[in-house]
Every structure is written in C-alpha cells, then in structure tokens.
Coordinates of C-alpha atoms in Angstrom, one line a residue:
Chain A
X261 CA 0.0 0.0 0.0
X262 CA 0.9 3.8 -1.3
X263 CA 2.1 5.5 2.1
X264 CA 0.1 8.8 2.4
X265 CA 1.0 12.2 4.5
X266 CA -1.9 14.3 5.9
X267 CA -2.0 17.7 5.9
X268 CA -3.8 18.7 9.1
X269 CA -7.0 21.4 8.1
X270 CA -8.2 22.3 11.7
X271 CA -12.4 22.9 11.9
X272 CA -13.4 25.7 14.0
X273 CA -17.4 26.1 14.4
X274 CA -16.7 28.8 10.8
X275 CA -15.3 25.9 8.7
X276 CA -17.3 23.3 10.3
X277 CA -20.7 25.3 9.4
X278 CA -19.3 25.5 5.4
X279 CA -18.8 21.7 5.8
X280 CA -22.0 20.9 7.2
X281 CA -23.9 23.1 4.7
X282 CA -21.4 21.2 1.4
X283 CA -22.5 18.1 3.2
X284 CA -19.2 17.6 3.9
X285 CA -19.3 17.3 8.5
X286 CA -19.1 13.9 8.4
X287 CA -15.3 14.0 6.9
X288 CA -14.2 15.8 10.2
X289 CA -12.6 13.8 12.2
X290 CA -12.1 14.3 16.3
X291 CA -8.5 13.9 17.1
X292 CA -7.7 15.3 20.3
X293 CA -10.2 16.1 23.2
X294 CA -12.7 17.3 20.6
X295 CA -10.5 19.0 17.9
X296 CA -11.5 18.7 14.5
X297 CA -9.8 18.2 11.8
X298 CA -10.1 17.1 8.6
X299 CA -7.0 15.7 7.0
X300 CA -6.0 16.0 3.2
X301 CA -3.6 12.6 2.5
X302 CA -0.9 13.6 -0.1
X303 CA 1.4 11.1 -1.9
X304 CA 5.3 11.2 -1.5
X305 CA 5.3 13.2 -4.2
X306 CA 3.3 15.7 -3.2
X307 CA 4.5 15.8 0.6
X308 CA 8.0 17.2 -0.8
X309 CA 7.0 19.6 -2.8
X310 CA 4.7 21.0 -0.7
X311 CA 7.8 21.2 1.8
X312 CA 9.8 22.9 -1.1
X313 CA 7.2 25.4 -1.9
X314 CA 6.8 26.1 2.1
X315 CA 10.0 25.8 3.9
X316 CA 8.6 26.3 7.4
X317 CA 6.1 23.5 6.9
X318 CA 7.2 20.7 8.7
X319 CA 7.3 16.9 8.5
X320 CA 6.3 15.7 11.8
X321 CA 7.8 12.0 11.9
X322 CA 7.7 11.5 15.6
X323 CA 4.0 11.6 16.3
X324 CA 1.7 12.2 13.9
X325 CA 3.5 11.7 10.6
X326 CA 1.6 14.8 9.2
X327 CA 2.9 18.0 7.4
X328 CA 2.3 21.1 9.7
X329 CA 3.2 24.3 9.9
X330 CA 1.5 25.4 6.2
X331 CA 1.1 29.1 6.4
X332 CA -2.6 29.7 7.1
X333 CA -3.6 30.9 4.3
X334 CA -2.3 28.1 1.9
X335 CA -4.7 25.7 4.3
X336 CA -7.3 28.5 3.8
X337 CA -7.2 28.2 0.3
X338 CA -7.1 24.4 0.9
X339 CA -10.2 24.4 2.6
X340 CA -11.9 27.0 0.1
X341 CA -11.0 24.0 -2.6
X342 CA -12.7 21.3 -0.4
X343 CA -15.9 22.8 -0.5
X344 CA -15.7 23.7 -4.2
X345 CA -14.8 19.9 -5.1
X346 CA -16.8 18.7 -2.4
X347 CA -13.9 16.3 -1.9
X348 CA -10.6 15.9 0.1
X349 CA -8.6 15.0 -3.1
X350 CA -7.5 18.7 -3.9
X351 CA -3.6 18.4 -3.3
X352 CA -2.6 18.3 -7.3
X353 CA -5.5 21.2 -7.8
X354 CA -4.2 23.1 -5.0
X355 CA -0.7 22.9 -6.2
X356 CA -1.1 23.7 -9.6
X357 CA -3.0 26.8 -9.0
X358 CA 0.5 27.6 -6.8
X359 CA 2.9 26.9 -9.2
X360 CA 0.2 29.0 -11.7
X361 CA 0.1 32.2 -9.8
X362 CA 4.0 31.6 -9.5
Chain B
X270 CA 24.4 34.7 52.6
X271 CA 26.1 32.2 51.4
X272 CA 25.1 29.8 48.7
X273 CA 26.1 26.6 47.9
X274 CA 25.9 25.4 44.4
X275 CA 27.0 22.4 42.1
X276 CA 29.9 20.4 43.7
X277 CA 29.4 21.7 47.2
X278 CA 30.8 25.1 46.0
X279 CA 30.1 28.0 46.9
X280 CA 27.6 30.7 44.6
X281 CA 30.3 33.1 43.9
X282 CA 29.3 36.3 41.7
X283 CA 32.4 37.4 39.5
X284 CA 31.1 41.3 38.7
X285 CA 33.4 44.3 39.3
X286 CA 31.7 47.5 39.8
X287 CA 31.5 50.0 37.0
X288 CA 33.8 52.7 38.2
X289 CA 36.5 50.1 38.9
X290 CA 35.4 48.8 35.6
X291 CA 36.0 51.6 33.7
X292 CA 39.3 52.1 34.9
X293 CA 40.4 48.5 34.1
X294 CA 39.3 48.0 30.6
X295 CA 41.6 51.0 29.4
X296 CA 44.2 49.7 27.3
X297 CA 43.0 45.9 27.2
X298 CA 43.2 43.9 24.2
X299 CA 39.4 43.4 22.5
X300 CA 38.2 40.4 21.4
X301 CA 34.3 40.6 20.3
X302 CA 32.6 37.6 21.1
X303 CA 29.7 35.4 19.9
X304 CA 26.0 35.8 21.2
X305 CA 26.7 32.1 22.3
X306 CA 29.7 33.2 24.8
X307 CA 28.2 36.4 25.9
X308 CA 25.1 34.2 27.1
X309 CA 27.9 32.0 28.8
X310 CA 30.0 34.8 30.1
X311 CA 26.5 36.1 31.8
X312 CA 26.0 32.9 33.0
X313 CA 29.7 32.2 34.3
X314 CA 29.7 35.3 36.3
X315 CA 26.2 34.9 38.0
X316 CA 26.8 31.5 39.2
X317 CA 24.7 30.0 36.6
X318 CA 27.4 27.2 36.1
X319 CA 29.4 27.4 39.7
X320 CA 31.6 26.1 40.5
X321 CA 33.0 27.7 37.2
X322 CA 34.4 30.8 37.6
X323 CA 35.5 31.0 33.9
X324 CA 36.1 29.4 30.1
X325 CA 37.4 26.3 30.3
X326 CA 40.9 25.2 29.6
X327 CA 41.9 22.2 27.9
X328 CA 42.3 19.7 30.9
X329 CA 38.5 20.2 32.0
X330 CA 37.9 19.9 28.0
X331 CA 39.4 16.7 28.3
X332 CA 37.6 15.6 31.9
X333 CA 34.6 16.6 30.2
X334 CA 34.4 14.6 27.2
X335 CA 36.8 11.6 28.5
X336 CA 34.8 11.2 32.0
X337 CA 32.4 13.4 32.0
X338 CA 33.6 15.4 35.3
X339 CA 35.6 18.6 35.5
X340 CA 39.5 18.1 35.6
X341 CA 38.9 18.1 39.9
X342 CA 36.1 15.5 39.6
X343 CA 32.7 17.4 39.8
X344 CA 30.5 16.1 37.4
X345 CA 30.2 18.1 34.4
X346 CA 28.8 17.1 30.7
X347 CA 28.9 19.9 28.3
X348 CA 32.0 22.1 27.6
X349 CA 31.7 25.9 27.9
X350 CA 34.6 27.3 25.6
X351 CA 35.4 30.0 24.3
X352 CA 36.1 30.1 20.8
X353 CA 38.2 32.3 18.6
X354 CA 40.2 32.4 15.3
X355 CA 44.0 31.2 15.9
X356 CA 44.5 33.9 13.2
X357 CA 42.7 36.6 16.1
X358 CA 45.1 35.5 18.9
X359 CA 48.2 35.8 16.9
X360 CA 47.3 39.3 15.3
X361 CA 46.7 40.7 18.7
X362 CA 49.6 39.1 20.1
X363 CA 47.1 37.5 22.8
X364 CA 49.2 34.7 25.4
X365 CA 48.9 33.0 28.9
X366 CA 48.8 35.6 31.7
X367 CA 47.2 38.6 29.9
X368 CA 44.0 39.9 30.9
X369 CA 41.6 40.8 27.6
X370 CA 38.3 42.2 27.2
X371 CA 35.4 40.4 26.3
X372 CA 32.7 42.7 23.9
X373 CA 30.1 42.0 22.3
X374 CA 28.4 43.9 19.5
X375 CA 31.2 46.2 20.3
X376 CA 30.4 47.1 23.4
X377 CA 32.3 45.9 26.7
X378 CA 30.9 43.1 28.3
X379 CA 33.9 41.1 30.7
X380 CA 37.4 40.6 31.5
X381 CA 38.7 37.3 31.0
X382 CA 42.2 36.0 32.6
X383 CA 44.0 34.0 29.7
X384 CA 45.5 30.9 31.5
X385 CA 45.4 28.3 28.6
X386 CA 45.4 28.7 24.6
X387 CA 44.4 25.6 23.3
X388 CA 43.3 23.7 19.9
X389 CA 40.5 20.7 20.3
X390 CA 39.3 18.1 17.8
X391 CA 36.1 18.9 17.0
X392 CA 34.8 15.5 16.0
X393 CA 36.1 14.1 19.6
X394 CA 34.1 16.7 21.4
X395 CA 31.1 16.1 19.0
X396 CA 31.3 12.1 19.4
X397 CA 32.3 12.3 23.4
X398 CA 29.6 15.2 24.2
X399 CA 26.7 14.2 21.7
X400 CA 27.5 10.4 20.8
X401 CA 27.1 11.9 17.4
X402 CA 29.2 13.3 14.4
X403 CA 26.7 13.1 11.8
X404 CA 25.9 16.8 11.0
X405 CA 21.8 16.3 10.6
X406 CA 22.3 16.7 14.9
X407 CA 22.2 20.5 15.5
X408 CA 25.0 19.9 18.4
X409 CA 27.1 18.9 15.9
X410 CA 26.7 21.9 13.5
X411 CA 27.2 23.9 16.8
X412 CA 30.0 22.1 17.4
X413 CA 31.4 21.9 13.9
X414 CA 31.2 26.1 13.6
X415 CA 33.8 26.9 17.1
X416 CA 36.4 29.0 15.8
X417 CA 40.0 26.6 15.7
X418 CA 41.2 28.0 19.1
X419 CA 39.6 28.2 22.2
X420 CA 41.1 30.2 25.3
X421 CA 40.4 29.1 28.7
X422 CA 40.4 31.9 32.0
X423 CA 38.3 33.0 34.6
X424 CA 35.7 35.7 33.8
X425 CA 34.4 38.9 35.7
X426 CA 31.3 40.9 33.8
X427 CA 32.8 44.6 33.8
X428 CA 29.2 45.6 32.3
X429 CA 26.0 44.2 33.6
X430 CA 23.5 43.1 31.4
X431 CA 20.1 45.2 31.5
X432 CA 17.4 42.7 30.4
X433 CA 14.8 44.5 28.4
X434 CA 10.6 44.1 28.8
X435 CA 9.1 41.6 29.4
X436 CA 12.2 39.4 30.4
X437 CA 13.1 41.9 33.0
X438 CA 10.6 40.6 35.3
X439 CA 12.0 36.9 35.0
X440 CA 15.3 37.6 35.0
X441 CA 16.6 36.0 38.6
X442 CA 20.3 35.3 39.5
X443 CA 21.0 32.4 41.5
X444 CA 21.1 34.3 44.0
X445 CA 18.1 36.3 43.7
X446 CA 16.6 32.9 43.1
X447 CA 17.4 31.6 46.9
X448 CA 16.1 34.6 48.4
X449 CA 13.0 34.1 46.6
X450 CA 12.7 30.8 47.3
X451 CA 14.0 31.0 51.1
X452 CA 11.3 34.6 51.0
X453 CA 8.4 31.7 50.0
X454 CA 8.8 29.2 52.4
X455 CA 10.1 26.4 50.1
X456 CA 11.7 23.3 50.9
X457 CA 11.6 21.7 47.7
X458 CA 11.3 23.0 44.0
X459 CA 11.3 21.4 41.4
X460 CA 12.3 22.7 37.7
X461 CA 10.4 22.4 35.1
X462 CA 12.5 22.8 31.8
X463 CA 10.6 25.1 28.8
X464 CA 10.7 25.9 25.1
X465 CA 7.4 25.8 24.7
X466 CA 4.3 28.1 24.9
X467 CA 2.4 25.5 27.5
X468 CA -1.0 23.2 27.1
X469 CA -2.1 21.2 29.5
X470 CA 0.0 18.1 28.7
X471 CA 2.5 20.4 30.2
X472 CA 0.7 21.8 32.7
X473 CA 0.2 18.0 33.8
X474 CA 3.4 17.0 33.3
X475 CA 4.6 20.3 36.3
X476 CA 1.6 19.3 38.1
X477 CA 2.7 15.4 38.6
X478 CA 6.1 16.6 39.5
X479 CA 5.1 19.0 41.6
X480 CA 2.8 15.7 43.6
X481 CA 6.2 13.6 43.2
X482 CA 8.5 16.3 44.9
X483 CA 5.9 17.3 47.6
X484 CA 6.0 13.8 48.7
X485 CA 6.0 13.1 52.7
X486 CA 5.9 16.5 53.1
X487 CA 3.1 18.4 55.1
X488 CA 0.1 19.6 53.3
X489 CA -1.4 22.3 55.6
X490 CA 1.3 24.8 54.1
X491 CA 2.5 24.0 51.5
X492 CA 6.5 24.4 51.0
X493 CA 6.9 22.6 47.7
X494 CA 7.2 25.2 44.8
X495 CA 7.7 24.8 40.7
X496 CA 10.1 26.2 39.1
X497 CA 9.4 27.1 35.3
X498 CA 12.7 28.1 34.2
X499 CA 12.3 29.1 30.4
X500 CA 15.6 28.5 28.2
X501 CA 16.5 31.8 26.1
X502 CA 19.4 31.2 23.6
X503 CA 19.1 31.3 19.4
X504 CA 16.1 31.1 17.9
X505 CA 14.9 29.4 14.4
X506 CA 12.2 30.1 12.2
X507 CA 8.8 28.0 13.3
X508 CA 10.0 28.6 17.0
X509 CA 7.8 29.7 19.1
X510 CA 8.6 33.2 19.8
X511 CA 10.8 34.1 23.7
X512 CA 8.1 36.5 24.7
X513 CA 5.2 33.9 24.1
X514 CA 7.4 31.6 26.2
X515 CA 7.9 33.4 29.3
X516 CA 4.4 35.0 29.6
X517 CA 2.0 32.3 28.7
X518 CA 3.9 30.3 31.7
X519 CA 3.6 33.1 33.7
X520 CA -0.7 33.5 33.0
X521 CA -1.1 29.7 34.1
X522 CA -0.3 31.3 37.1
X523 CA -2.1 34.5 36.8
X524 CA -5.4 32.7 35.7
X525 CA -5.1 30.3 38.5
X526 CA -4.3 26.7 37.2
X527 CA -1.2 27.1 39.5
X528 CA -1.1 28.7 43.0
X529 CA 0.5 32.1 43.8
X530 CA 2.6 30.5 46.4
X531 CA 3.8 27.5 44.1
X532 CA 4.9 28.5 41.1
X533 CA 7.4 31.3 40.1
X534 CA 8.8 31.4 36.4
X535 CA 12.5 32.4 35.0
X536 CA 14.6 32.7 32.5
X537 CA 18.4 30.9 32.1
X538 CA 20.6 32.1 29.0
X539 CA 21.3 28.5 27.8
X540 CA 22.2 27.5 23.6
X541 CA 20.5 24.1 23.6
X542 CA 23.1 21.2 22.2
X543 CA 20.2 18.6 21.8
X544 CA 22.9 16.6 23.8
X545 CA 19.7 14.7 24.9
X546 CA 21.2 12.3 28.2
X547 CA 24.4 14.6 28.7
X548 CA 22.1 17.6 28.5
X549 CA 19.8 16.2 30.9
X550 CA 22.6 16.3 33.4
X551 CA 23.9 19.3 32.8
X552 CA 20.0 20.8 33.5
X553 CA 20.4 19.1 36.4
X554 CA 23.5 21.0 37.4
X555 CA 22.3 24.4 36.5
X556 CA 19.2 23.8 38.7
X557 CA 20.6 22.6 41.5
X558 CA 22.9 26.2 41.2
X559 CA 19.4 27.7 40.7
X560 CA 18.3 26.2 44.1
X561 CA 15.8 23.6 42.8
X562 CA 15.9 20.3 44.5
X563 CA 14.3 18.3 42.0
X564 CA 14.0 18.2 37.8
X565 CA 11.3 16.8 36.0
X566 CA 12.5 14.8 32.6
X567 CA 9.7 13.6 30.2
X568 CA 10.1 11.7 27.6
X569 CA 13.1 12.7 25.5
X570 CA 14.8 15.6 27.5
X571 CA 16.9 17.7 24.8
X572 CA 17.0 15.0 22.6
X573 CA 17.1 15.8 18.8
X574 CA 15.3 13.1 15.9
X575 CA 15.9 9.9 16.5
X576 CA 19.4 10.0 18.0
X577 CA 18.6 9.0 21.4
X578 CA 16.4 6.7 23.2
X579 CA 13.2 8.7 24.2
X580 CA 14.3 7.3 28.0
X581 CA 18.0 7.8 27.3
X582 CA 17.9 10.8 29.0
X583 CA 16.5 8.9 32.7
X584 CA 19.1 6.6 32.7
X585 CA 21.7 8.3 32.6
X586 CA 21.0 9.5 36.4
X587 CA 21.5 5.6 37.0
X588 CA 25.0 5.9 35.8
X589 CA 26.6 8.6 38.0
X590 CA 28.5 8.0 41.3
X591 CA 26.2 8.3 44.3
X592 CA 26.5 12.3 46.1
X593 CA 27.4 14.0 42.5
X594 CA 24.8 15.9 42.2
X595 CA 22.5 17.9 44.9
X596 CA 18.9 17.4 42.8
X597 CA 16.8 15.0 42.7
X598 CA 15.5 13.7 39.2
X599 CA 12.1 12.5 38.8
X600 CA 11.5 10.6 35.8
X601 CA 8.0 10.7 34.1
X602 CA 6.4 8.8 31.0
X603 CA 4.0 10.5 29.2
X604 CA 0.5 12.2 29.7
X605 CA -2.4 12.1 27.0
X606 CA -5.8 12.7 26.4
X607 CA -8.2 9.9 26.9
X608 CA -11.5 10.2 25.5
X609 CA -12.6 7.4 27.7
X610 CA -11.5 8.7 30.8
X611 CA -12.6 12.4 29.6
X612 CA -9.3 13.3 31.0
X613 CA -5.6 14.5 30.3
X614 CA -3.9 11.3 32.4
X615 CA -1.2 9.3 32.8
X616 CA 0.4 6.8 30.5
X617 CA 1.8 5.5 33.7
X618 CA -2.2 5.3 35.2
X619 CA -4.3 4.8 32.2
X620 CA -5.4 1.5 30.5
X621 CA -7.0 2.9 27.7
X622 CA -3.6 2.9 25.6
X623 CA -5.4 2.3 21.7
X624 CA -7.7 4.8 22.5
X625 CA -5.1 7.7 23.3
X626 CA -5.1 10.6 21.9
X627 CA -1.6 11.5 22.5
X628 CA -0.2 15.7 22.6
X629 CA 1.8 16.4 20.0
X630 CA 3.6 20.1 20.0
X631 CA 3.8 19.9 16.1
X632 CA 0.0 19.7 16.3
X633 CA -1.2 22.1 18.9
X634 CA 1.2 24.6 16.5
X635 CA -0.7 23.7 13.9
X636 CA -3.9 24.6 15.6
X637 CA -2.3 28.1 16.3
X638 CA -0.9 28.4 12.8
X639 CA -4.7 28.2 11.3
X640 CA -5.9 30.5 14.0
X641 CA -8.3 28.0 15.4
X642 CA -8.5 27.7 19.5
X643 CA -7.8 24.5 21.2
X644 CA -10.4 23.4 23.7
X645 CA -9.8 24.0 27.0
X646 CA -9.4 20.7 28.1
X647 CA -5.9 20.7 26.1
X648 CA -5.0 24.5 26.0
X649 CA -6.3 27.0 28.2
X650 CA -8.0 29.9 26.6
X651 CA -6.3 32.8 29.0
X652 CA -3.3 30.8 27.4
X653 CA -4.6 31.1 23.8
X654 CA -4.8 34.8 23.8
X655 CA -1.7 35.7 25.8
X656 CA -0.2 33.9 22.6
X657 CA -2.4 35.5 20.4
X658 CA -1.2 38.7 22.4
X659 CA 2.1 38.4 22.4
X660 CA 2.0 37.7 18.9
X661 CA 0.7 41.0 17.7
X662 CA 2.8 42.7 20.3
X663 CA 6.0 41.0 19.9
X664 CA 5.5 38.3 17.0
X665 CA 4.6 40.8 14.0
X666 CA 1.5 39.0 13.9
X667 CA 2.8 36.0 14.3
X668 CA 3.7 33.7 17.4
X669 CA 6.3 31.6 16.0
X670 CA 9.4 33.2 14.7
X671 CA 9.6 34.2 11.1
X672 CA 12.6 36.0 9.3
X673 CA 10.8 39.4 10.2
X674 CA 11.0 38.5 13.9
X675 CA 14.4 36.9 13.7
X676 CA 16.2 40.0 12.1
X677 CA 14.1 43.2 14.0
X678 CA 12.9 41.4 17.3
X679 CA 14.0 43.4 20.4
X680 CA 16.3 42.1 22.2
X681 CA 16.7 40.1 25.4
X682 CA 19.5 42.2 27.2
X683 CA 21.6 45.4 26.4
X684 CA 24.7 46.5 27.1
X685 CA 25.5 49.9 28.1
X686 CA 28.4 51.9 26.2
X687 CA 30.2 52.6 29.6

C-alpha cells in the first residue's frame, strides 16, 4: 500500500458550518479532546513539494507523521478548494494553482 | 548569605563595579565575542554554572568529554569554551597571563584571565559530548562552527547586562533565586524545563512533579514550589517566539491553574546542544545552582530526531556515582488525552492505551498556525490569547518566529556603552 502524509485542516465552528452546509461534516474527524480536523492525504510526491514550496512547513515523523506548519492561508485556500470539489482530493488542484500564480 | 551550588561550592558572583570597571578595561586587548559566549560569560559570572568561575581550559575539556567530570572530579557534561580564530590571537599578540576584554556587538561586556590557549578536535568533542558526528544533529553543527582555538580563564562581567521588557521581570540570578525561594517558604522545588508556549499536557506534566516532589511533606502549608525556568538562547524560524514563552507560563499562574505560592517562572541564557542524556545532566547541574531540589524529565529531554532513546535521557541518572549531584530527578512517561477517561492522564495510570489521543507540540502549533483555539481541556483559553497577544505585540502578527522576527525582534538584554 501507497504510504500517504496528511496535511492537518483544523475545523473551527466557521469551517465546520461551510462543511455541514457542502454536506461535507461527516469528513471531520475528532483527534484530540474534541479537535476537528479534517485531513488532506498527499502522496510522497506531493508531501516534498509541498515542503519545497513552504519551507517552514514541517514533516512531523515522531507523532503524527503529518505536514504542519502550512502558512494559514495556503490551508485556507485548501479548505476553500474542499468545499468547491466537495472532496478531500484537492492536493494536485491546490498545487497547480501555486505553481500557476508563481 | 552564602550559597552553595553544584559540587558543594560556593555561589560566587564574578562582577566588578562599574567605576572600577572603567578604569580597568583601558588599554586591554578586545576580542568581540559570539551571542553564544556572551550568554555563557552572563552565565559564568552569575553563578549559573558554579563552581565555574570561567572558560574552560583544555584539561577540564578533556575531563569533560573523557569522564564526563571537571578536571577536579565534579561532574560536568557539556564544555563551555570560548572560541576564537588562531589567526585573532596571533594578530593581537594575545598569550597566557594577559587579561583581555570580552565585547560583544562592540560594546564591553567582561574581563577574562588568559591561562590556557588551546586547539581541540572537534569530531572528539562532538562524538564524546553528543554520541554523534553526523551533522543532521544540530549539536554537531554547533560544534562543527567553534572558531579553531579556544582560550580558557576566569571571567568577571565589567558591564552588567540590563534585560529589556518583558524578560526583566524573569530575569533572577541564582542568587536572587534563593532569596526568593527562602522569602516563600520552600523546601523543595522542582524545575520544570521550557521551550514551549504550555498546554495542558505540560501543565500536567509540572503538576505530577510537583505531587512527586511534595512527597511526605506536610500539606497544611505547603512548602513545595515549581520552578518554570524558560531557556533563552538562538532562535529558528517555526520557534515559538521568547516572549510567548515566558508569559503564557507566567498567566497559568495568573489565571489560577497554578497557586500564587507555588509556582514562580524564569529565565536561564542557555544555547540548547540537543545533547539529549548529557544535556539532561547538565539541567540538572544548573538547577541545582538555581536552588531547585528536584527536575522533571519527560520523555526525550533535549534530545534531537531519533538519536537517542526517548528514555536515554533517565538513565543516565543511574550511571553517575552516588553524592554527584544535589537534585533529585524524577522521571515521568508520558500524559495524553483519553476520550474514555474524559481526561488528560497518565500513561503511567491509564489503560485505555489504543484509544489515546496523545499531545503532539507539532500539532497544537498547527492549531495556532490556522488561528483556530484548542479546547480547553488541552490549551487553556487565557493561554490562547496571551499567545495570540504576544503575537501582535511582539510576534509581528505572528507567534512563531519568522525571518521578520528573527532579524528586527528586540532584544533580550543590552549592554550599556560605559
């Protein structure tokens, strides 16, 4: 099986409200002590290039094997694609419209 | 009053006073010094590291990395050197016996007593000190950087550091930190080691070493106090920011989750190695000089990737000789949020291990990052917007450091011009 790396989008009662009315709340997940989050799985691939194109992002390989630290408004304009797509499989989307606006 | 410190020594305070000062920096020779040794210089003539009274010289070098113990047999486990360029020395015709003056950013900052000029193999101190040589371990690049010739002498701060808002009100000498602590009533403090803007994992993790210090004591009035003593050395970008730091510790307190009369917080000038085990020690030392009796170590103390054993860095109190050191470490495991229990508990207590849902700092900065506030049961809101807070006030919007912050942040200390 393909190994996969999420990218962390945290719900607050805005977001989750957005996913609710896509029909979307049931893809947020409760992680820690009622956190939501819902959690966009990228492919190797996609993992280091999203580390390239943000160099504070991290890799977090001791607990949660996630990539954090995406400036917010990259994972805004993540989130804005979910609801559009109505789908968590936005990663190649999302990073095309990067490398696009250069 | 007298102190006594690491090694049964006495707290000695190496500071002239400024009109003596004045007088005997005419003439010296400079040499301008790293942010790195001006920490340690302030450190060195507080009493942060007694029983030093200096840089070391290349027979406590040698104790150091060889047996881990100063040339006389105190135990010791991270060399403080200072480092110049060979080239430096020779120019300025520095040698043995001189007295030089130690500036930094140009401006005066101690006088140090040259009694050895020494060279050191950098990969032996890297190997002996970190276990490592691989460069990927931040010790090592630290290590790798020294200038090629380090001079070893005793140092006495000519020029007193003024520590600037908000640190000012955590700065405490060891000194100033037994007065406090005698002033309180405590018998027994424990440190608590920080890096990190605090959620409740933690909180718990002061809170259960706070219980395991306490101990047999008496409860009626309490005498046990925690000691959050917040490291400030060299930042890098995705840090949380030094201001953040020191006051969200400080507003646990100030919003209650810890007592007025059991907590105090502080700041040491330390440069983290990431020694991990060795680094755990030295805390130790420079806690026992700051008066605490015990240190809590979680899981992975200093440690660095996957270098060391998460627990590497308890049992290496197992391997020193019995009366070394004056603290007491207590060793924890892990605390996590159980959505059984409904609780932040214990690793140690709870039996709900596949249905943890364990703290990660990685995560709880991402949480921050997308502006989104924990729940209170894992970050306190008072906490939140302190951060939040300091942020806009400190951060430039942001409470991790970003290049912005890194180049203009103000600074922790400043020297006068004399």
């Amino acid at each position: 099986m393909v190994e996969k790396y999420p990218i962390n989008i945290w719900i607050n009662d805005e977001r989750y409200e957005k996913l609710r009315q896509a029909g979307l709340a049931d893809m947020a997940e409760e992680v820690l002590a009622g956190m939501r989050v819902i959690k966009l799985q990228c492919t190797e691939k996609q993992k280091d290039e999203i580390l390239r194109l943000y160099p504070m992002a991290k890799f977090d390989t001791a607990t949660t094997k996630s990539i954090e630290l995406i400036p917010s408004d990259a994972k805004e304009e993540m989130f804005n694609l979910v609801i559009r797509r109505k789908s968590l499989d936005v990663i190649d989307e999302f990073l095309k419209n990067v490398k696009k606006s250069g | 009053m007298i102190y006594t410190g690491h090694g049964n020594r006495e707290i000695v305070e190496r500071i002239m006073p400024v009109s003596e000062a004045r007088k005997r920096i005419r003439g010296l020779k400079k040499v301008d010094v790293t942010g790195r040794c001006a920490r340690e210089c302030i450190d060195i003539a507080y009493g942060f590291f007694t029983p030093l009274q200096g840089f070391m010289g290349r027979e406590d070098v040698d104790a150091v990395c060889e047996k881990m113990t100063l040339k006389d047999g105190t135990l010791w486990s991270i060399p403080i050197v200072l480092d110049v360029e060979g080239e430096e020395v020779k120019e300025k015709g520095i040698k043995e016996d001189d007295t030089i003056l130690l500036t930094f950013s140009g401006k005066p900052l101690a006088i140090l007593e040259v009694e050895d000029i020494f060279g050191y193999e950098k990969a032996k101190m890297a190997e002996a000190v970190l276990g490592a040589t691989d460069e990927r371990h931040p010790g090592v690049r630290m290590i790798n950087k020294l200038k090629d010739t380090f001079i070893g002498g005793k140092v006495t701060l000519v020029n007193p550091p003024e520590f600037q808002p908000p640190f000012d009100k955590f700065w405490y000498t060891p000194k100033d930190l037994r007065e406090k602590i005698a002033e309180r009533g405590w018998k027994r403090v424990v440190a608590h080691q920080t890096r990190n803007v605090p959620h409740t994992g933690h909180e718990w993790l002061m809170k259960g070493a706070w219980f395991s210090a306490n101990g047999d004591l008496p409860v009626e009035k309490l005498q046990t106090g925690i000691l959050v003593n917040c490291i400030i050395g060299p930042k890098r970008e995705g840090d949380y920011i030094d201001e953040a730091i020191v006051l969200c510790h400080d507003e646990l307190r100030n919003s209650g989750y810890f007592r007025e009369d059991i907590h105090l917080v502080s700041i040491s000038l330390w440069d983290m190695r990431y020694a991990g085990p060795k680094e755990a020690i030295f805390h130790a030392i420079l806690r026992e000089n700051l008066g605490c009796t015990h240190h809590m170590f979680g899981r992975d103390h200093a440690g660095v990737g996957s270098f060391y054993d998460p627990y590497d860095a308890h049992r290496i109190f197992d391997e020193i000789p019995e009366g070394s050191l004056n603290i007491k470490p207590i060793r924890v495991l892990e605390w996590w949020y159980c959505p059984v229990c409904g609780e932040v508990t214990y690793s140690g207590l709870c039996g709900h291990k596949e249905k943890r849902q364990k703290f990660s700092g990685t995560l709880i900065r991402s949480m921050l990052q997308d502006r989104v506030k924990p729940t209170k049961l894992i970050f306190r809101p008072e906490v939140y917007d302190k951060v939040m807070e300091c942020a806009k006030k400190y951060g430039f919007g942001s409470p991790f450091c970003t290049k912005r912050y890194l180049a203009e942040r103000g600074p922790v200390f400043v020297l006068s011009d004399m």
